[in-house]
């Protein structure tokens, strides 16, 4: 567990506070009008692994941490609620919680997006009709990643829950809904809402109508009474009740990857970003129409500002990138800090022939294979832990390459440069490798905290703190750029090896397991 307490340059008020409820930690960042960070507070929460493939979070711990980091960031900034014009929310997506609306108690730990316990249920739902059963309505393939099957699992497995849900005593939410409900008063009148981006990851929302889909609800046996109201990503949902931000409007909600798209100011069709955190998620703005994917990407909502038309995106989701580095640190003990992987990997020239495909939660885009499990291929006596460290970093870069290839096929847009952000982008070797494997420049902005920034931007637009998206674009500044240095022949031959290693992960889990 580690906590971060940072104070950066103080700007002049007023300010916007953004809360990022992420997979490994919750943080609050206060921004000034130039989009500069004024203060940060962050706290990690426990990762609970009850069985192989199962991942849970304690939602009560998360809410306590959110309150602490909000108080911490406000304190560090040396300001009060009166200086804060709005609160923006962003969150790990798909992570699913059901709670009792009368007591505010979660009925079970939250089922995290990486959790694979709904594999069998997804297969069952797709039996005869296939994985694309709900793709036309939702833009998503049937996979354990999404929230809907997780809700169904909870209703089926927590004793007495279905009856309580049908009576109207139970609320469902992804972490945006949980934070907003608590922030706006909880059992004392908290608002039960979600935004279009988070709703688009439930597999329960019709992407064309921005409404819960009755047919899917009935196929998944989920009572409508548990569902939050779907709202735009930038509007005032309610006001904070109690706490250090008492009375401040809660004015945005965006899934963290969509928030990063917004924070990177990808407001035009064809603009894309990739965020390197626990997992990696590349999103491309596709304008006001959903684009169907034929190459394993997701069709999702990018954002919706108030009553404007929603903007859609194509997404390539990679389940395991930064979490592989954590695994090397915590489970393997090969490094002491995440940053050390760069030193270790830089001590050798190449991967020594080793390829590491981290299919720990199956493979997400472009394969969507829940029967895949991780492999290290190409091992010989020559391979050292430094080669493995290099293969770990290369895994992130190759997985991105597979996504950009699919993105080009689906959208017809050739990648000219990739905007990046997230914790892993502090790794220079990784960023250079990425540029080499993509054969395109990789660009990182001055404010690498684009997730919080995007939530702050959306909240600021909702309350008139910023006039329009052009004002936000003016804040984007390049901090670093990496350009390709790799020989094309070498790239092609290594890419072939990577794809061969990927094939070897498939089919490891057999149906009867
Ligand atoms: N220098 C580094 N090299 C490689 N990975 C790193 C480095 N620093 C952090 N990470 C990885 O980045 C992730 C944290 O990034 P962050 O954007 O905070 O993630 P999240 O928002 O998903 O919690 C962790 O999984 C960590 O292992
Ligand atoms: O919390 P992060 O940054 O790992 O993001 C998780 C994604 O939203 C999962 O879809």
Short mmCIF file of N, CA and C and ligand atoms in Angstrom, two decimals, residues 20-27 42 113 256-257 275-279 281 321-327 329 335 337-342 392-393 421-428 430 448-449 451, ligand 1:
data_model
loop_
_atom_site.label_atom_id
_atom_site.label_comp_id
_atom_site.label_asym_id
_atom_site.label_seq_id
_atom_site.Cartn_x
_atom_site.Cartn_y
_atom_site.Cartn_z
N UNK A 20 -10.71 10.54 -9.22
CA UNK A 20 -10.49 9.37 -10.09
C UNK A 20 -10.52 8.13 -9.22
N UNK A 21 -11.59 7.38 -9.31
CA UNK A 21 -11.69 6.13 -8.55
C UNK A 21 -11.14 5.02 -9.47
N UNK A 22 -9.85 4.71 -9.37
CA UNK A 22 -9.20 3.77 -10.28
C UNK A 22 -9.14 2.34 -9.76
N UNK A 23 -8.55 1.46 -10.56
CA UNK A 23 -8.47 0.05 -10.19
C UNK A 23 -7.57 -0.18 -8.97
N UNK A 24 -6.44 0.52 -8.93
CA UNK A 24 -5.52 0.28 -7.81
C UNK A 24 -5.61 1.36 -6.75
N UNK A 25 -6.08 2.54 -7.11
CA UNK A 25 -6.12 3.61 -6.12
C UNK A 25 -7.23 4.60 -6.44
N UNK A 26 -7.51 5.44 -5.44
CA UNK A 26 -8.42 6.57 -5.65
C UNK A 26 -7.59 7.83 -5.50
N UNK A 27 -7.85 8.82 -6.34
CA UNK A 27 -7.10 10.05 -6.17
C UNK A 27 -8.01 11.25 -6.40
N UNK A 42 -3.71 10.78 -3.01
CA UNK A 42 -4.00 9.46 -3.59
C UNK A 42 -3.87 8.38 -2.55
N UNK A 113 -13.50 -5.37 -13.02
CA UNK A 113 -13.54 -5.60 -14.48
C UNK A 113 -12.67 -6.77 -14.93
N UNK A 256 -12.93 6.11 -16.93
CA UNK A 256 -11.59 6.72 -16.93
C UNK A 256 -10.96 6.79 -18.31
N UNK A 257 -11.23 5.82 -19.17
CA UNK A 257 -10.60 5.86 -20.50
C UNK A 257 -11.22 6.93 -21.38
N UNK A 275 -3.91 4.92 -23.04
CA UNK A 275 -3.59 5.14 -21.62
C UNK A 275 -2.96 3.88 -21.03
N UNK A 276 -1.77 4.05 -20.46
CA UNK A 276 -0.98 2.92 -19.95
C UNK A 276 -1.01 2.86 -18.43
N UNK A 277 -2.00 2.14 -17.87
CA UNK A 277 -2.10 1.97 -16.42
C UNK A 277 -2.10 0.49 -16.10
N UNK A 278 -3.00 0.06 -15.21
CA UNK A 278 -3.15 -1.36 -14.87
C UNK A 278 -3.30 -2.17 -16.16
N UNK A 279 -4.23 -1.71 -16.99
CA UNK A 279 -4.39 -2.23 -18.35
C UNK A 279 -4.11 -1.08 -19.30
N UNK A 281 -5.69 1.06 -22.74
CA UNK A 281 -6.93 1.27 -23.48
C UNK A 281 -6.71 2.37 -24.50
N UNK A 321 -1.24 -4.81 -18.57
CA UNK A 321 0.01 -4.15 -18.99
C UNK A 321 0.77 -3.73 -17.72
N UNK A 322 0.36 -2.62 -17.08
CA UNK A 322 1.01 -2.21 -15.82
C UNK A 322 0.88 -3.29 -14.75
N UNK A 323 -0.22 -4.04 -14.77
CA UNK A 323 -0.40 -5.07 -13.75
C UNK A 323 0.60 -6.22 -13.94
N UNK A 324 1.15 -6.37 -15.15
CA UNK A 324 2.21 -7.37 -15.35
C UNK A 324 3.49 -6.91 -14.64
N UNK A 325 3.73 -5.61 -14.69
CA UNK A 325 4.89 -5.06 -13.98
C UNK A 325 4.69 -5.24 -12.46
N UNK A 326 3.46 -5.01 -12.00
CA UNK A 326 3.16 -5.23 -10.57
C UNK A 326 3.37 -6.69 -10.20
N UNK A 327 2.99 -7.58 -11.08
CA UNK A 327 3.12 -9.02 -10.85
C UNK A 327 4.60 -9.40 -10.75
N UNK A 329 6.84 -7.47 -9.70
CA UNK A 329 7.31 -6.91 -8.44
C UNK A 329 6.76 -7.72 -7.25
N UNK A 335 11.74 -7.35 -9.11
CA UNK A 335 12.07 -5.92 -8.99
C UNK A 335 11.45 -5.42 -7.69
N UNK A 337 10.57 -1.94 -7.25
CA UNK A 337 9.60 -0.90 -7.61
C UNK A 337 9.27 -1.07 -9.09
N UNK A 338 8.14 -0.53 -9.49
CA UNK A 338 7.74 -0.64 -10.90
C UNK A 338 8.80 0.02 -11.80
N UNK A 339 9.35 1.13 -11.35
CA UNK A 339 10.32 1.87 -12.17
C UNK A 339 11.58 1.04 -12.43
N UNK A 340 11.90 0.13 -11.51
CA UNK A 340 13.12 -0.67 -11.65
C UNK A 340 13.10 -1.56 -12.90
N UNK A 341 11.92 -1.82 -13.43
CA UNK A 341 11.88 -2.71 -14.60
C UNK A 341 12.65 -2.10 -15.77
N UNK A 342 12.67 -0.78 -15.82
CA UNK A 342 13.39 -0.12 -16.92
C UNK A 342 14.90 -0.35 -16.79
N UNK A 392 8.52 -8.31 -20.89
CA UNK A 392 7.35 -7.73 -20.21
C UNK A 392 7.00 -6.38 -20.82
N UNK A 393 8.01 -5.55 -21.03
CA UNK A 393 7.73 -4.22 -21.62
C UNK A 393 7.30 -4.37 -23.08
N UNK A 421 -0.63 8.49 -22.25
CA UNK A 421 -0.64 8.98 -20.87
C UNK A 421 -0.71 7.77 -19.95
N UNK A 422 -0.74 8.02 -18.63
CA UNK A 422 -0.82 6.93 -17.65
C UNK A 422 0.54 6.62 -17.02
N UNK A 423 0.50 5.88 -15.91
CA UNK A 423 1.67 5.61 -15.08
C UNK A 423 2.85 5.00 -15.82
N UNK A 424 2.59 4.13 -16.81
CA UNK A 424 3.69 3.45 -17.49
C UNK A 424 4.46 4.37 -18.45
N UNK A 425 3.88 5.53 -18.77
CA UNK A 425 4.55 6.39 -19.77
C UNK A 425 5.78 7.09 -19.19
N UNK A 426 6.02 6.89 -17.86
CA UNK A 426 7.28 7.43 -17.32
C UNK A 426 8.45 6.51 -17.69
N UNK A 427 8.15 5.37 -18.31
CA UNK A 427 9.19 4.41 -18.70
C UNK A 427 9.66 4.73 -20.14
N UNK A 428 10.85 5.33 -20.22
CA UNK A 428 11.37 5.77 -21.53
C UNK A 428 11.63 4.63 -22.48
N UNK A 430 10.11 1.79 -22.59
CA UNK A 430 8.82 1.33 -23.10
C UNK A 430 8.29 2.27 -24.19
N UNK A 448 0.28 14.66 -17.53
CA UNK A 448 0.11 13.23 -17.82
C UNK A 448 -1.12 12.67 -17.10
N UNK A 449 -1.69 13.43 -16.15
CA UNK A 449 -2.89 13.00 -15.41
C UNK A 449 -4.13 13.33 -16.22
N UNK A 451 -6.64 11.59 -17.15
CA UNK A 451 -7.92 11.04 -16.72
C UNK A 451 -8.65 12.03 -15.82
N1 LIG B 1 8.29 3.18 -14.62
C1 LIG B 1 7.35 2.26 -14.85
N2 LIG B 1 7.53 1.27 -15.75
C2 LIG B 1 6.58 0.36 -16.02
N3 LIG B 1 5.38 0.34 -15.41
C3 LIG B 1 5.14 1.29 -14.50
C4 LIG B 1 6.09 2.29 -14.16
N4 LIG B 1 5.53 3.10 -13.22
C5 LIG B 1 4.29 2.61 -12.98
N5 LIG B 1 4.04 1.53 -13.74
C6 LIG B 1 2.81 0.72 -13.79
O1 LIG B 1 1.75 1.62 -14.07
C7 LIG B 1 0.58 1.29 -13.31
C8 LIG B 1 0.09 2.51 -12.57
O2 LIG B 1 -0.33 3.46 -13.47
P1 LIG B 1 -1.67 4.31 -13.21
O3 LIG B 1 -1.87 5.16 -14.42
O4 LIG B 1 -1.55 4.96 -11.89
O5 LIG B 1 -2.69 3.09 -13.17
P2 LIG B 1 -4.24 2.93 -12.78
O6 LIG B 1 -4.89 4.25 -13.11
O7 LIG B 1 -4.68 1.80 -13.65
O8 LIG B 1 -4.29 2.57 -11.33
C9 LIG B 1 0.97 0.16 -12.38
O9 LIG B 1 0.40 -1.04 -12.87
C10 LIG B 1 2.49 0.10 -12.44
O10 LIG B 1 2.95 -1.24 -12.39
#
